[in-house]
CSV table of N, CA, C and O in Angstrom, one decimal:
chain,number,residue,atom,x,y,z
T,1,MET,N,13.9,5.5,-7.6
T,1,MET,CA,12.8,6.3,-7.1
T,1,MET,C,12.7,6.3,-5.6
T,1,MET,O,13.0,5.3,-5.0
T,2,GLU,N,12.2,7.4,-5.0
T,2,GLU,CA,12.1,7.4,-3.6
T,2,GLU,C,11.1,6.4,-3.1
T,2,GLU,O,11.3,5.9,-2.0
T,3,SER,N,10.0,6.2,-3.8
T,3,SER,CA,9.0,5.3,-3.3
T,3,SER,C,9.5,3.9,-3.1
T,3,SER,O,9.2,3.2,-2.2
T,4,GLU,N,10.4,3.5,-4.0
T,4,GLU,CA,11.0,2.1,-3.9
T,4,GLU,C,11.8,2.0,-2.6
T,4,GLU,O,11.8,1.0,-1.9
T,5,LEU,N,12.6,3.1,-2.2
T,5,LEU,CA,13.3,3.1,-1.0
T,5,LEU,C,12.4,2.9,0.2
T,5,LEU,O,12.6,2.1,1.1
T,6,PHE,N,11.3,3.6,0.2
T,6,PHE,CA,10.3,3.5,1.3
T,6,PHE,C,9.6,2.1,1.3
T,6,PHE,O,9.3,1.6,2.4
T,7,GLU,N,9.3,1.6,0.1
T,7,GLU,CA,8.7,0.2,0.1
T,7,GLU,C,9.7,-0.8,0.7
T,7,GLU,O,9.2,-1.6,1.5
T,8,VAL,N,11.0,-0.7,0.5
T,8,VAL,CA,11.9,-1.6,1.1
T,8,VAL,C,12.0,-1.4,2.6
T,8,VAL,O,11.9,-2.3,3.4
T,9,ALA,N,12.1,-0.1,3.0
T,9,ALA,CA,12.2,0.2,4.4
T,9,ALA,C,11.0,-0.2,5.2
T,9,ALA,O,11.1,-0.6,6.4
T,10,LEU,N,9.8,-0.1,4.6
T,10,LEU,CA,8.6,-0.4,5.3
T,10,LEU,C,8.1,-1.8,5.1
T,10,LEU,O,7.1,-2.3,5.7
T,11,GLY,N,8.9,-2.6,4.3
T,11,GLY,CA,8.5,-4.0,4.0
T,11,GLY,C,7.3,-4.2,3.2
T,11,GLY,O,6.6,-5.2,3.3
T,12,ILE,N,7.0,-3.2,2.3
T,12,ILE,CA,5.8,-3.3,1.4
T,12,ILE,C,6.2,-4.1,0.2
T,12,ILE,O,7.2,-3.8,-0.5
T,13,LYS,N,5.4,-5.1,-0.1
T,13,LYS,CA,5.7,-6.0,-1.2
T,13,LYS,C,4.5,-6.2,-2.1
T,13,LYS,O,3.4,-6.0,-1.7
T,14,LEU,N,4.8,-6.5,-3.4
T,14,LEU,CA,3.7,-6.7,-4.3
T,14,LEU,C,2.8,-7.7,-3.9
T,14,LEU,O,3.2,-8.7,-3.2
T,15,PRO,N,1.5,-7.6,-4.0
T,15,PRO,CA,0.8,-6.7,-5.0
T,15,PRO,C,0.6,-5.2,-4.5
T,15,PRO,O,0.1,-4.4,-5.2
T,16,LEU,N,1.0,-4.9,-3.2
T,16,LEU,CA,0.9,-3.6,-2.7
T,16,LEU,C,2.1,-2.8,-3.2
T,16,LEU,O,3.2,-3.3,-3.5
T,17,TYR,N,1.9,-1.5,-3.4
T,17,TYR,CA,3.0,-0.6,-3.8
T,17,TYR,C,2.6,0.9,-3.4
T,17,TYR,O,1.4,1.2,-3.2
T,18,ILE,N,3.6,1.7,-3.2
T,18,ILE,CA,3.3,3.1,-3.0
T,18,ILE,C,3.1,3.8,-4.3
T,18,ILE,O,3.9,3.8,-5.2
T,19,ASP,N,1.9,4.4,-4.4
T,19,ASP,CA,1.4,5.0,-5.6
T,19,ASP,C,1.9,6.5,-5.7
T,19,ASP,O,2.4,7.0,-6.7
T,20,VAL,N,1.7,7.2,-4.6
T,20,VAL,CA,2.0,8.7,-4.6
T,20,VAL,C,2.6,9.0,-3.2
T,20,VAL,O,2.2,8.5,-2.2
T,21,MET,N,3.6,9.9,-3.2
T,21,MET,CA,4.3,10.4,-2.0
T,21,MET,C,4.3,11.9,-2.1
T,21,MET,O,4.7,12.4,-3.2
T,22,VAL,N,3.9,12.6,-1.1
T,22,VAL,CA,3.9,14.1,-1.1
T,22,VAL,C,4.5,14.5,0.3
T,22,VAL,O,4.0,14.1,1.3
T,23,PHE,N,5.5,15.4,0.2
T,23,PHE,CA,6.1,15.9,1.5
T,23,PHE,C,5.6,17.3,1.6
T,23,PHE,O,5.7,18.2,0.7
T,24,ASP,N,5.0,17.6,2.8
T,24,ASP,CA,4.5,19.0,3.1
T,24,ASP,C,5.6,19.6,4.0
T,24,ASP,O,5.7,19.4,5.2
T,25,ALA,N,6.4,20.5,3.4
T,25,ALA,CA,7.5,21.1,4.1
T,25,ALA,C,7.1,22.0,5.2
T,25,ALA,O,7.7,22.1,6.3
T,26,ALA,N,5.9,22.6,5.1
T,26,ALA,CA,5.4,23.5,6.1
T,26,ALA,C,5.1,22.8,7.4
T,26,ALA,O,5.3,23.3,8.5
T,27,THR,N,4.6,21.5,7.3
T,27,THR,CA,4.2,20.8,8.5
T,27,THR,C,5.2,19.7,8.8
T,27,THR,O,5.2,19.1,9.9
T,28,GLY,N,6.1,19.4,7.8
T,28,GLY,CA,7.1,18.3,8.0
T,28,GLY,C,6.5,16.9,7.9
T,28,GLY,O,7.0,16.0,8.4
T,29,GLU,N,5.3,16.8,7.3
T,29,GLU,CA,4.6,15.6,7.1
T,29,GLU,C,4.8,15.0,5.8
T,29,GLU,O,4.8,15.7,4.8
T,30,LEU,N,5.0,13.6,5.7
T,30,LEU,CA,5.1,12.9,4.5
T,30,LEU,C,3.8,12.1,4.3
T,30,LEU,O,3.4,11.3,5.2
T,31,TYR,N,3.1,12.3,3.2
T,31,TYR,CA,1.9,11.6,2.9
T,31,TYR,C,2.2,10.5,1.9
T,31,TYR,O,2.8,10.8,0.8
T,32,THR,N,1.8,9.3,2.1
T,32,THR,CA,1.9,8.2,1.1
T,32,THR,C,0.6,7.6,0.8
T,32,THR,O,-0.3,7.4,1.7
T,33,HIS,N,0.4,7.3,-0.4
T,33,HIS,CA,-0.8,6.6,-0.9
T,33,HIS,C,-0.4,5.3,-1.4
T,33,HIS,O,0.4,5.2,-2.3
T,34,MET,N,-0.9,4.2,-0.8
T,34,MET,CA,-0.6,2.9,-1.2
T,34,MET,C,-1.8,2.4,-2.1
T,34,MET,O,-2.9,2.7,-1.9
T,35,ASP,N,-1.4,1.5,-3.0
T,35,ASP,CA,-2.5,0.9,-3.9
T,35,ASP,C,-2.0,-0.6,-4.1
T,35,ASP,O,-1.0,-1.0,-3.5
T,36,PHE,N,-2.8,-1.3,-4.8
T,36,PHE,CA,-2.4,-2.7,-5.2
T,36,PHE,C,-2.7,-3.0,-6.6
T,36,PHE,O,-3.5,-2.3,-7.2
T,37,GLU,N,-1.9,-3.9,-7.2
T,37,GLU,CA,-2.0,-4.3,-8.6
T,37,GLU,C,-3.4,-4.9,-8.8
T,37,GLU,O,-4.0,-5.6,-8.0
T,38,LYS,N,-4.0,-4.5,-10.0
T,38,LYS,CA,-5.3,-5.1,-10.3
T,38,LYS,C,-5.2,-6.6,-10.3
T,38,LYS,O,-4.2,-7.2,-10.9
T,39,GLY,N,-6.1,-7.3,-9.7
T,39,GLY,CA,-6.1,-8.7,-9.7
T,39,GLY,C,-5.2,-9.3,-8.5
T,39,GLY,O,-5.1,-10.5,-8.4
T,40,GLY,N,-4.6,-8.4,-7.7
T,40,GLY,CA,-3.8,-8.8,-6.6
T,40,GLY,C,-4.5,-9.7,-5.7
T,40,GLY,O,-5.7,-9.6,-5.4
T,41,LYS,N,-3.8,-10.7,-5.1
T,41,LYS,CA,-4.3,-11.6,-4.1
T,41,LYS,C,-3.6,-11.4,-2.8
T,41,LYS,O,-2.4,-11.0,-2.7
T,42,PHE,N,-4.3,-11.6,-1.7
T,42,PHE,CA,-3.8,-11.3,-0.3
T,42,PHE,C,-4.1,-12.5,0.6
T,42,PHE,O,-4.9,-13.3,0.3
T,43,SER,N,-3.4,-12.5,1.7
T,43,SER,CA,-3.7,-13.5,2.8
T,43,SER,C,-4.6,-12.9,3.8
T,43,SER,O,-4.5,-11.7,4.1
T,44,CYS,N,-5.4,-13.7,4.4
T,44,CYS,CA,-6.4,-13.3,5.4
T,44,CYS,C,-5.5,-13.0,6.7
T,44,CYS,O,-4.8,-13.9,7.1
T,45,THR,N,-5.7,-11.9,7.3
T,45,THR,CA,-5.0,-11.5,8.5
T,45,THR,C,-5.5,-12.3,9.7
T,45,THR,O,-4.8,-12.3,10.8
T,46,LYS,N,-6.7,-12.9,9.6
T,46,LYS,CA,-7.3,-13.6,10.8
T,46,LYS,C,-7.0,-15.1,10.7
T,46,LYS,O,-6.5,-15.7,11.7
T,47,CYS,N,-7.2,-15.7,9.6
T,47,CYS,CA,-7.1,-17.2,9.5
T,47,CYS,C,-5.8,-17.6,8.8
T,47,CYS,O,-5.4,-18.8,8.8
T,48,GLY,N,-5.2,-16.7,8.0
T,48,GLY,CA,-3.9,-17.0,7.3
T,48,GLY,C,-4.1,-17.6,5.9
T,48,GLY,O,-3.2,-17.9,5.2
T,49,LYS,N,-5.4,-17.8,5.5
T,49,LYS,CA,-5.6,-18.4,4.2
T,49,LYS,C,-5.0,-17.5,3.1
T,49,LYS,O,-5.1,-16.3,3.2
T,50,GLU,N,-4.4,-18.1,2.1
T,50,GLU,CA,-3.7,-17.3,1.1
T,50,GLU,C,-4.4,-17.2,-0.2
T,50,GLU,O,-5.4,-18.0,-0.4
T,51,GLU,N,-3.9,-16.3,-1.0
T,51,GLU,CA,-4.4,-16.1,-2.4
T,51,GLU,C,-5.9,-15.8,-2.5
T,51,GLU,O,-6.6,-16.3,-3.3
T,52,LEU,N,-6.3,-14.9,-1.6
T,52,LEU,CA,-7.7,-14.4,-1.6
T,52,LEU,C,-7.9,-13.2,-2.5
T,52,LEU,O,-7.0,-12.2,-2.4
T,53,PRO,N,-8.9,-13.1,-3.3
T,53,PRO,CA,-9.1,-11.9,-4.1
T,53,PRO,C,-9.6,-10.7,-3.2
T,53,PRO,O,-10.1,-10.9,-2.1
T,54,VAL,N,-9.4,-9.5,-3.7
T,54,VAL,CA,-9.9,-8.3,-3.0
T,54,VAL,C,-11.4,-8.2,-3.2
T,54,VAL,O,-11.9,-8.3,-4.4
T,55,TYR,N,-12.2,-7.9,-2.2
T,55,TYR,CA,-13.6,-7.7,-2.4
T,55,TYR,C,-14.1,-6.4,-1.9
T,55,TYR,O,-15.2,-6.0,-2.2
T,56,ASP,N,-13.2,-5.6,-1.2
T,56,ASP,CA,-13.7,-4.3,-0.7
T,56,ASP,C,-12.4,-3.5,-0.4
T,56,ASP,O,-11.4,-4.0,-0.1
T,57,THR,N,-12.5,-2.2,-0.7
T,57,THR,CA,-11.4,-1.3,-0.4
T,57,THR,C,-11.9,-0.1,0.4
T,57,THR,O,-13.1,0.2,0.3
T,58,GLU,N,-11.1,0.5,1.2
T,58,GLU,CA,-11.5,1.6,2.0
T,58,GLU,C,-10.3,2.6,2.2
T,58,GLU,O,-9.2,2.1,2.5
T,59,GLU,N,-10.5,3.9,1.9
T,59,GLU,CA,-9.5,4.9,2.1
T,59,GLU,C,-9.3,5.1,3.6
T,59,GLU,O,-10.3,5.2,4.3
T,60,LYS,N,-8.0,5.1,4.1
T,60,LYS,CA,-7.8,5.3,5.5
T,60,LYS,C,-6.7,6.4,5.6
T,60,LYS,O,-5.8,6.5,4.8
T,61,THR,N,-6.7,7.1,6.7
T,61,THR,CA,-5.7,8.1,7.0
T,61,THR,C,-5.0,7.8,8.3
T,61,THR,O,-5.7,7.4,9.2
């Protein structure tokens, strides 16, 4: 799958994954939608604490 190639190239690792990829040939833009596995745990980007549950999500462009 193309998304797996992009995950490797971009260093995206579980619990994150690329959910949808759409290429707009007219503009030459590639849109990717990332998601995470239900129950996925993450590290804090500020203090480094590991295995934290998700408490909020926000769509970003």
